[in-house]
Coordinates of C-alpha atoms in Angstrom, one line a residue:
X1 CA 47.9 45.3 -2.8
X2 CA 49.6 48.7 -2.7
X3 CA 50.5 50.2 -6.0
X4 CA 54.0 50.7 -4.6
X5 CA 54.7 47.0 -4.5
X6 CA 53.9 46.8 -8.2
X7 CA 56.5 49.3 -9.2
X8 CA 60.0 48.5 -10.6
X9 CA 63.0 49.4 -8.5
X10 CA 64.0 52.1 -11.0
X11 CA 60.5 53.7 -10.7
X12 CA 60.6 53.5 -6.9
X13 CA 64.0 55.2 -6.7
X14 CA 62.8 58.0 -9.0
X15 CA 59.7 58.5 -6.9
X16 CA 61.7 58.7 -3.7
X17 CA 64.3 61.1 -5.0
X18 CA 61.5 63.2 -6.6
X19 CA 59.7 63.3 -3.2
X20 CA 56.5 61.7 -4.6
X21 CA 56.7 59.1 -1.9
X22 CA 59.0 58.6 1.1
X23 CA 61.3 55.6 1.5
X24 CA 59.5 54.8 4.8
X25 CA 56.2 54.6 2.9
X26 CA 57.8 52.3 0.3
X27 CA 59.3 50.0 3.0
X28 CA 56.1 49.9 5.0
X29 CA 54.1 48.9 1.9
X30 CA 56.4 46.0 1.3
X31 CA 56.4 44.9 4.9
X32 CA 52.6 45.0 4.8
X33 CA 52.7 42.8 1.7
X34 CA 55.0 40.3 3.4
X35 CA 52.6 40.2 6.4
X36 CA 49.7 39.6 4.0
X37 CA 51.1 36.9 1.7
X38 CA 54.2 35.2 3.1
X39 CA 52.2 32.8 5.2
X40 CA 51.3 31.2 1.8
X41 CA 54.7 31.6 0.1
X42 CA 57.3 31.2 2.9
X43 CA 59.9 33.3 1.0
X44 CA 61.3 34.9 4.2
X45 CA 63.1 33.2 7.1
X46 CA 63.8 36.4 8.9
X47 CA 62.0 39.8 8.5
X48 CA 63.7 42.9 9.9
X49 CA 60.9 45.4 10.0
X50 CA 62.5 47.8 12.5
X51 CA 65.8 47.7 10.7
X52 CA 64.2 48.3 7.3
X53 CA 62.2 51.2 8.5
X54 CA 65.2 52.8 10.2
X55 CA 67.3 52.4 7.0
X56 CA 64.4 54.0 5.0
X57 CA 64.2 56.9 7.4
X58 CA 67.9 57.6 6.9
X59 CA 67.3 57.8 3.1
X60 CA 64.4 60.2 3.7
X61 CA 66.6 62.4 5.9
X62 CA 69.1 62.7 3.1
X63 CA 66.4 63.5 0.6
X64 CA 64.9 66.2 2.9
X65 CA 68.3 67.8 3.3
X66 CA 68.8 68.0 -0.4
X67 CA 71.8 65.7 -0.4
X68 CA 72.8 63.4 -3.2
X69 CA 71.4 59.8 -3.1
X70 CA 73.9 57.2 -1.8
X71 CA 73.2 55.3 -5.1
X72 CA 70.6 55.2 -7.9
X73 CA 68.7 52.6 -5.8
X74 CA 68.7 54.5 -2.5
X75 CA 65.5 53.7 -0.5
X76 CA 64.5 50.7 -2.6
X77 CA 63.7 47.5 -0.6
X78 CA 65.5 44.2 -1.1
X79 CA 65.4 40.6 0.0
X80 CA 68.7 39.0 0.9
X81 CA 69.4 35.3 0.5
X82 CA 70.2 33.8 3.9
X83 CA 73.6 32.6 2.8
X84 CA 75.1 36.0 3.1
X85 CA 76.1 37.3 6.5
X86 CA 74.4 40.4 8.0
X87 CA 75.3 41.6 11.4
X88 CA 72.4 41.7 13.8
X89 CA 70.3 39.2 11.9
X90 CA 70.5 35.4 11.9
X91 CA 72.2 33.6 9.0
X92 CA 71.1 30.0 8.9
X93 CA 71.8 29.0 5.3
X94 CA 68.5 27.1 5.5
X95 CA 70.1 24.6 8.0
X96 CA 69.4 23.5 11.6
X97 CA 73.1 23.4 12.2
X98 CA 73.2 27.2 12.1
X99 CA 69.9 27.9 13.7
X100 CA 70.0 31.1 15.8
X101 CA 73.6 32.1 14.7
X102 CA 73.9 35.8 14.4
X103 CA 77.1 36.8 12.6
X104 CA 79.2 39.6 14.0
X105 CA 80.0 41.1 10.5
X106 CA 78.5 42.0 7.2
X107 CA 79.3 40.2 3.9
X108 CA 80.8 42.7 1.4
X109 CA 77.6 42.4 -0.6
X110 CA 75.6 43.3 2.5
X111 CA 77.8 46.2 3.3
X112 CA 77.6 47.6 -0.2
X113 CA 73.8 47.3 -0.1
X114 CA 73.7 49.2 3.2
X115 CA 76.2 51.9 1.9
X116 CA 74.0 52.3 -1.2
X117 CA 71.0 53.2 0.9
X118 CA 69.1 50.0 -0.1
X119 CA 66.6 48.9 2.5
X120 CA 67.1 45.2 3.4
X121 CA 63.7 43.7 4.4
X122 CA 65.1 40.4 5.7
X123 CA 66.7 37.1 4.8
X124 CA 65.1 34.7 2.3
X125 CA 64.6 30.9 2.4
X126 CA 66.9 28.6 0.5
X127 CA 67.9 25.0 0.0
X128 CA 70.2 24.0 2.8
X129 CA 73.7 25.4 2.2
X130 CA 72.5 26.2 -1.4
X131 CA 72.3 22.5 -2.3
X132 CA 69.2 21.9 -4.3
X133 CA 67.0 23.0 -7.2
X134 CA 63.6 23.4 -5.5
X135 CA 64.0 25.1 -2.0
X136 CA 62.5 21.9 -0.6
X137 CA 65.7 21.1 1.2
X138 CA 65.4 24.0 3.6
X139 CA 65.2 22.9 7.3
X140 CA 62.5 25.6 7.7
X141 CA 60.0 24.3 5.1
X142 CA 59.6 24.7 1.4
X143 CA 59.0 28.0 -0.4
X144 CA 56.1 28.0 -2.8
X145 CA 55.9 29.4 -6.3
X146 CA 53.5 32.3 -6.5
X147 CA 52.3 31.2 -10.0
X148 CA 51.1 27.9 -8.4
X149 CA 51.5 27.3 -4.7
X150 CA 51.7 23.5 -5.2
X151 CA 54.9 24.0 -7.3
X152 CA 58.5 24.8 -6.5
X153 CA 60.0 28.3 -7.0
X154 CA 63.4 26.9 -8.1
X155 CA 66.5 26.5 -6.0
X156 CA 68.6 27.0 -4.2
X157 CA 67.4 30.6 -4.2
X158 CA 63.7 30.0 -4.3
X159 CA 63.0 32.4 -1.4
X160 CA 64.6 35.3 -3.3
X161 CA 62.8 34.5 -6.6
X162 CA 59.4 34.0 -4.8
X163 CA 59.7 37.2 -2.9
X164 CA 60.0 39.0 -6.3
X165 CA 57.1 37.1 -8.0
X166 CA 54.8 37.7 -5.0
X167 CA 55.6 41.4 -5.0
X168 CA 57.1 41.2 -1.5
X169 CA 60.3 42.9 -2.7
X170 CA 61.3 44.6 -6.0
X171 CA 64.9 43.4 -5.7
X172 CA 66.7 40.4 -4.2
X173 CA 70.2 38.9 -3.9
X174 CA 70.8 35.3 -4.8
X175 CA 73.9 33.1 -5.2
X176 CA 74.6 30.8 -8.1
X177 CA 76.8 27.7 -7.9
X178 CA 75.2 25.7 -10.6
X179 CA 72.1 27.7 -11.5
X180 CA 70.7 28.8 -8.2
X181 CA 69.9 32.3 -9.4
X182 CA 68.9 31.6 -13.0
X183 CA 66.8 28.5 -12.6
X184 CA 64.5 30.1 -9.9
X185 CA 64.2 33.2 -12.1
X186 CA 63.1 31.0 -15.0
X187 CA 60.4 29.2 -13.1
X188 CA 59.0 32.3 -11.4
X189 CA 59.0 34.7 -14.4
X190 CA 61.7 36.9 -12.9
X191 CA 65.2 38.1 -14.0
X192 CA 68.3 36.5 -12.5
X193 CA 72.0 37.1 -13.2
X194 CA 75.1 35.1 -12.5
X195 CA 78.0 37.6 -12.9
X196 CA 81.5 36.6 -14.0
X197 CA 83.2 34.5 -11.3
X198 CA 85.1 37.0 -9.2
X199 CA 83.0 39.9 -10.4
X200 CA 81.0 40.2 -7.1
X201 CA 82.8 39.6 -3.7
X202 CA 82.3 36.3 -2.0
X203 CA 83.5 37.6 1.4
X204 CA 80.8 36.7 3.9
X205 CA 79.1 34.3 1.5
X206 CA 78.9 31.0 3.4
X207 CA 80.8 28.7 1.0
X208 CA 79.3 25.7 -0.7
X209 CA 81.7 25.3 -3.6
X210 CA 84.4 27.9 -3.5
X211 CA 85.4 27.7 -7.2
X212 CA 81.8 28.0 -8.4
X213 CA 79.8 30.2 -5.9
X214 CA 78.8 33.6 -7.1
X215 CA 76.4 36.2 -5.7
X216 CA 74.3 38.1 -8.1
X217 CA 71.2 40.4 -8.6
X218 CA 67.6 39.2 -8.9
X219 CA 64.8 41.5 -10.1
X220 CA 61.7 41.8 -12.1
X221 CA 63.3 43.8 -15.0
X222 CA 66.6 43.7 -16.8
X223 CA 67.3 47.4 -15.9
X224 CA 66.6 46.8 -12.2
X225 CA 69.0 43.8 -12.3
X226 CA 71.7 46.0 -14.0
X227 CA 71.3 48.8 -11.4
X228 CA 71.7 46.3 -8.6
X229 CA 74.7 44.7 -10.3
X230 CA 76.5 48.0 -10.4
X231 CA 75.9 48.4 -6.6
X232 CA 77.3 45.0 -5.5
X233 CA 80.0 44.4 -8.2
X234 CA 83.6 45.4 -8.2
X235 CA 86.9 44.4 -6.6
X236 CA 87.1 43.5 -3.0
X237 CA 90.5 43.1 -1.3
X238 CA 88.9 40.9 1.3
X239 CA 88.2 38.2 -1.3
X240 CA 91.2 36.6 -2.8
X241 CA 89.2 35.5 -5.9
X242 CA 87.9 39.0 -6.6
X243 CA 88.8 40.4 -10.0
X244 CA 90.6 43.7 -9.9
X245 CA 88.7 45.2 -12.8
X246 CA 85.9 47.8 -13.3
X247 CA 82.3 46.6 -13.3
X248 CA 81.2 46.3 -16.9
X249 CA 78.8 49.1 -18.1
X250 CA 75.7 47.0 -17.5
X251 CA 73.3 49.9 -16.8
X252 CA 74.3 51.7 -20.0
X253 CA 73.9 48.4 -21.9
X254 CA 70.5 47.8 -20.5
X255 CA 69.3 51.2 -21.5
X256 CA 70.8 50.8 -25.0
X257 CA 69.1 47.5 -25.4
X258 CA 65.7 48.9 -24.4
X259 CA 65.9 50.8 -27.7
X260 CA 65.2 47.5 -29.4
X261 CA 68.0 47.5 -32.0
X262 CA 70.2 44.3 -32.1
X263 CA 71.7 44.9 -35.6
X264 CA 75.3 43.7 -35.7
X265 CA 74.9 41.3 -32.8
X266 CA 75.6 37.6 -33.5
X267 CA 73.7 35.2 -31.3
X268 CA 74.6 31.5 -31.0
X269 CA 71.9 28.9 -30.3
X270 CA 73.6 26.0 -28.4
X271 CA 72.7 22.8 -30.2
X272 CA 73.3 20.6 -27.2
X273 CA 70.6 22.1 -25.1
X274 CA 67.7 20.0 -26.3
X275 CA 66.5 16.4 -26.1
X276 CA 64.3 14.1 -24.1
X277 CA 64.6 16.0 -20.8
X278 CA 63.1 19.2 -22.3
X279 CA 59.4 19.9 -22.2
X280 CA 57.9 20.8 -25.6
X281 CA 56.4 24.0 -24.2
X282 CA 59.8 25.1 -23.0
X283 CA 61.4 24.6 -26.3
X284 CA 58.5 26.3 -28.1
X285 CA 58.8 29.4 -25.9
X286 CA 62.5 29.4 -26.4
X287 CA 62.2 29.2 -30.2
X288 CA 59.7 32.1 -30.2
X289 CA 62.2 34.1 -28.2
X290 CA 65.0 33.4 -30.7
X291 CA 62.6 34.4 -33.5
X292 CA 62.0 37.7 -31.7
X293 CA 65.7 38.3 -31.3
X294 CA 66.1 37.8 -35.1
X295 CA 63.3 40.3 -35.8
X296 CA 65.3 42.9 -33.7
X297 CA 68.1 42.6 -36.2
X298 CA 70.4 40.0 -34.5
X299 CA 72.1 37.4 -36.6
X300 CA 71.2 33.9 -35.4
X301 CA 73.6 31.0 -35.9
X302 CA 73.7 27.5 -34.5
X303 CA 76.7 26.7 -32.3
X304 CA 77.9 23.3 -31.0
X305 CA 79.6 23.0 -27.6
X306 CA 80.1 19.2 -27.5
X307 CA 81.5 19.0 -23.9
X308 CA 78.4 20.7 -22.4
X309 CA 76.8 17.3 -22.3
X310 CA 79.3 16.3 -19.6
X311 CA 78.8 19.4 -17.5
X312 CA 76.3 17.9 -15.1
X313 CA 78.5 14.9 -14.3
X314 CA 81.6 17.1 -13.8
X315 CA 79.7 19.5 -11.6
X316 CA 78.4 16.8 -9.3
X317 CA 81.9 15.7 -8.6
X318 CA 83.6 19.1 -8.3
X319 CA 80.9 20.8 -6.2
X320 CA 80.4 18.0 -3.6
X321 CA 84.1 17.6 -3.3
X322 CA 84.5 21.3 -2.4
X323 CA 81.4 21.1 -0.1
X324 CA 82.9 18.2 1.8
X325 CA 85.8 20.4 2.6
X326 CA 83.9 23.7 3.3
X327 CA 81.3 22.1 5.5
X328 CA 83.9 20.4 7.8
X329 CA 83.9 23.6 9.8
X330 CA 80.3 22.9 11.1
X331 CA 81.4 20.5 13.8
X332 CA 79.5 21.7 16.9
X333 CA 82.6 23.0 18.5
X334 CA 82.8 26.7 17.6
X335 CA 79.3 28.0 16.8
X336 CA 75.8 26.8 15.8
X337 CA 74.2 23.6 16.9
X338 CA 75.8 21.3 19.5
X339 CA 74.4 17.9 20.3
X340 CA 75.5 15.3 22.9
X341 CA 77.5 17.7 25.1
X342 CA 76.5 16.2 28.4
X343 CA 79.9 15.7 29.8
X344 CA 80.2 12.0 28.9
X345 CA 80.7 12.2 25.2
X346 CA 84.0 12.7 23.5
X347 CA 84.7 15.6 21.1
X348 CA 84.5 13.2 18.2
X349 CA 81.1 11.9 19.4
X350 CA 79.7 15.5 19.8
X351 CA 80.9 16.3 16.3
X352 CA 79.2 13.2 14.9
X353 CA 76.0 13.7 16.7
X354 CA 75.8 17.4 15.8
X355 CA 76.4 16.8 12.1
X356 CA 73.9 13.9 12.1
X357 CA 71.2 16.1 13.7
X358 CA 72.1 19.4 12.0
X359 CA 72.5 18.4 8.3
X360 CA 69.7 17.4 6.1
X361 CA 69.6 14.4 3.7
X362 CA 70.8 16.3 0.6
X363 CA 73.7 17.9 2.4
X364 CA 74.8 14.6 3.8
X365 CA 74.5 13.0 0.3
X366 CA 76.8 15.6 -1.2
X367 CA 79.3 15.5 1.6
X368 CA 79.6 11.7 1.2
X369 CA 79.9 12.0 -2.6
X370 CA 82.6 14.6 -2.3
X371 CA 84.5 12.8 0.4
X372 CA 84.6 9.7 -1.7
X373 CA 85.7 11.6 -4.8
X374 CA 88.6 13.1 -2.9
X375 CA 89.7 9.9 -1.1
X376 CA 93.0 8.2 -1.7
X377 CA 92.9 6.1 -4.8
X378 CA 89.9 7.9 -6.3
X379 CA 91.0 11.5 -6.5
X380 CA 92.4 11.2 -10.0
X381 CA 89.7 9.0 -11.3
X382 CA 86.9 11.3 -10.2
X383 CA 87.8 14.8 -9.1
X384 CA 90.8 15.0 -11.4
X385 CA 88.8 13.8 -14.4
X386 CA 86.0 16.2 -13.6
X387 CA 88.5 19.1 -13.6
X388 CA 89.7 18.1 -17.1
X389 CA 86.1 18.1 -18.3
X390 CA 85.8 21.6 -16.9
X391 CA 88.8 22.7 -19.0
X392 CA 87.1 21.3 -22.1
X393 CA 83.9 23.1 -21.4
X394 CA 85.9 26.4 -21.0
X395 CA 87.5 25.7 -24.4
X396 CA 84.0 25.2 -25.9
X397 CA 82.9 28.6 -24.6
X398 CA 86.1 30.2 -26.0
X399 CA 85.6 28.7 -29.4
X400 CA 82.0 29.7 -29.5
X401 CA 82.7 33.3 -28.4
X402 CA 85.2 33.6 -31.1
X403 CA 82.3 33.4 -33.5
X404 CA 79.3 35.0 -31.7
X405 CA 78.7 37.7 -29.1
X406 CA 76.4 35.7 -26.8
X407 CA 75.0 32.2 -26.5
X408 CA 71.3 31.5 -25.8
X409 CA 69.4 28.5 -24.6
X410 CA 66.5 27.6 -22.4
X411 CA 67.4 28.4 -18.8
X412 CA 66.1 25.0 -17.5
X413 CA 64.5 22.1 -19.3
X414 CA 61.1 22.2 -17.6
X415 CA 58.7 24.6 -16.0
X416 CA 58.2 24.5 -12.2
X417 CA 57.5 20.9 -11.0
X418 CA 55.2 20.0 -8.2
X419 CA 56.5 20.1 -4.6
X420 CA 57.5 16.5 -3.6
X421 CA 57.6 15.3 -7.2
X422 CA 61.4 14.8 -7.4
X423 CA 62.4 14.5 -3.8
X424 CA 63.0 10.8 -4.1
X425 CA 64.8 11.0 -7.5
X426 CA 68.0 13.1 -7.1
X427 CA 69.0 12.7 -10.7
X428 CA 65.7 14.2 -11.9
X429 CA 66.3 17.0 -9.5
X430 CA 69.8 17.6 -10.7
X431 CA 68.7 17.8 -14.4
X432 CA 67.1 21.1 -13.6
X433 CA 70.6 22.6 -13.9
X434 CA 71.5 21.0 -17.3
X435 CA 71.7 24.4 -19.1
X436 CA 73.0 26.5 -16.3
X437 CA 76.0 24.5 -15.0
X438 CA 78.4 25.1 -17.9
X439 CA 78.6 28.8 -17.2
X440 CA 79.6 28.1 -13.6
X441 CA 82.2 25.7 -14.6
X442 CA 83.8 28.2 -17.0
X443 CA 83.2 31.2 -14.8
X444 CA 81.3 33.1 -17.5
X445 CA 78.4 35.5 -17.1
X446 CA 74.8 34.5 -17.7
X447 CA 71.3 35.9 -17.3
X448 CA 67.8 34.4 -17.3
X449 CA 65.0 36.6 -18.7
X450 CA 61.4 35.5 -18.8
X451 CA 60.4 34.4 -22.3
X452 CA 56.7 33.7 -22.0
X453 CA 54.5 31.0 -20.6
X454 CA 54.6 27.3 -21.6
X455 CA 51.6 26.4 -23.8
X456 CA 51.5 23.1 -21.9
X457 CA 50.8 24.3 -18.3
X458 CA 50.8 28.1 -18.5
X459 CA 53.9 28.4 -16.3
X460 CA 56.9 30.7 -16.9
X461 CA 59.8 29.8 -19.1
X462 CA 63.3 31.4 -19.0
X463 CA 65.6 32.5 -21.8
X464 CA 69.3 32.1 -20.8
X465 CA 71.8 34.5 -22.4
X466 CA 75.5 33.7 -21.8
X467 CA 78.4 36.1 -22.3
X468 CA 82.2 35.9 -22.0
X469 CA 83.8 36.7 -18.7
X470 CA 83.7 40.4 -17.8
X471 CA 81.4 41.1 -20.8
X472 CA 78.1 41.3 -19.0
X473 CA 77.1 44.3 -21.0
X474 CA 76.5 42.1 -24.0
X475 CA 73.9 39.9 -22.3
X476 CA 72.2 42.9 -20.6
X477 CA 71.8 44.6 -24.0
X478 CA 70.3 41.5 -25.6
X479 CA 68.2 40.8 -22.5
X480 CA 66.7 44.3 -22.4
X481 CA 66.0 44.4 -26.1
X482 CA 64.2 41.1 -25.9
X483 CA 62.3 42.2 -22.8
X484 CA 60.8 45.3 -24.6
X485 CA 59.8 43.2 -27.6
X486 CA 58.3 40.5 -25.4
X487 CA 56.2 43.0 -23.4
X488 CA 55.0 44.7 -26.6
X489 CA 53.9 41.4 -28.1
X490 CA 52.3 40.1 -24.9
X491 CA 50.5 43.2 -23.7
X492 CA 52.7 44.1 -20.8
X493 CA 55.1 42.5 -18.3
X494 CA 54.8 38.8 -17.8
X495 CA 55.0 39.2 -14.1
X496 CA 51.7 41.0 -13.9
X497 CA 50.0 37.8 -14.8
X498 CA 50.8 36.1 -11.5
X499 CA 47.5 34.7 -10.1
X500 CA 47.6 36.9 -6.9
X501 CA 44.2 36.1 -5.5
X502 CA 44.8 32.4 -5.4
X503 CA 48.2 33.0 -3.7
X504 CA 46.7 35.0 -0.9
X505 CA 43.6 33.0 -0.2
X506 CA 45.2 29.5 0.0

């Protein structure tokens, strides 16, 4: 494996600007890595080698001319989740119903990446329409976890997290509706951030649940995530839910946190995030992380958020309800798959046949749940009640943040489970998002940072740090401080312990 694929995004950017290496060399090293290992991982659905090399060449031209870089990440490769549109490249959302569809426009996130000189390697695999916690629901086969190829890489953004953990890309973009950035980060030993709702544009993000979906950065270090966050964040007039406010100073906060001083920071440990669904090894790693934060000078207090226990139930009414509405547009009439159009079928029959053939089982399940919850006579009892619970969870956060700067918890109750282990048990699958869902319901910011390996199975565990809306700098500071302490205690970055040889040879 090329040394370039082991480098952080910040290191690569510095090397490119310092003319130690060209952006084309960096891109080619990552494309070679994809060719060498993605047959085993299945992180990518579409690889755009020609486009990546052309983008890298443009960065090199600017460097050669002595011009300023388009951004601090100019020339750095990135993997883009296949739920964000990119002109000239297919966007499938992991679904047969959009197979072969090439959008005529860029999502705002995609446009900002291009304008920043970031080199997009291709589009990553995902649970169909972002519905899942394992990337097993993709119509194009499951993605595998580089730590153990028999295990899931999380979901729905398992392709993005696996591309990082297998050193196919130093940066990635994910989307987080109920944990789809943070849970994959946790189980692959990477960093994943859900920004404040409205902090990153949703224009061009194919909608699952419009009041919950949020794009965000994925990386192998906290600083790299912060650098990417500043590129993609900020107000967008094309998105009606975009917040007209500056991006919080996340890069400065990450650099400050790397100094390792958390004196004056109050950290709340959420009491509700424990119980029978949590592996002992996950809780032990989390407790060790909390102890490390205390050693860095933070004050640790226990916080109760009593309505968090109802978050999972509320989420699985609100999200499917919005999905049933958003996915109605995929009807075989305008774009994508069309089945039964032989001249004898009615429009209604074509729609029915197309949706039957094009949607997978999990998407159909959620559409039916959502349609039922919104139906006459049940709206108030289900969707309406769930929205009331959402309000109570938001109030729990407000009360907690009145007393502490950030909240911490395990990111997910277990380490990566085996592929196929939960496919017949939707409730077991849904419990992967127990800790992540409340932040989506309230719209707050949250990050997952690796906090060691479980002593039960040797697999990665994630530390979730939650911050108030538009206060991302708090969680970046704490996350960066913890990262430095963790690496010092464990003899280097956790990600360097991925069993690469087994991944390549299987």
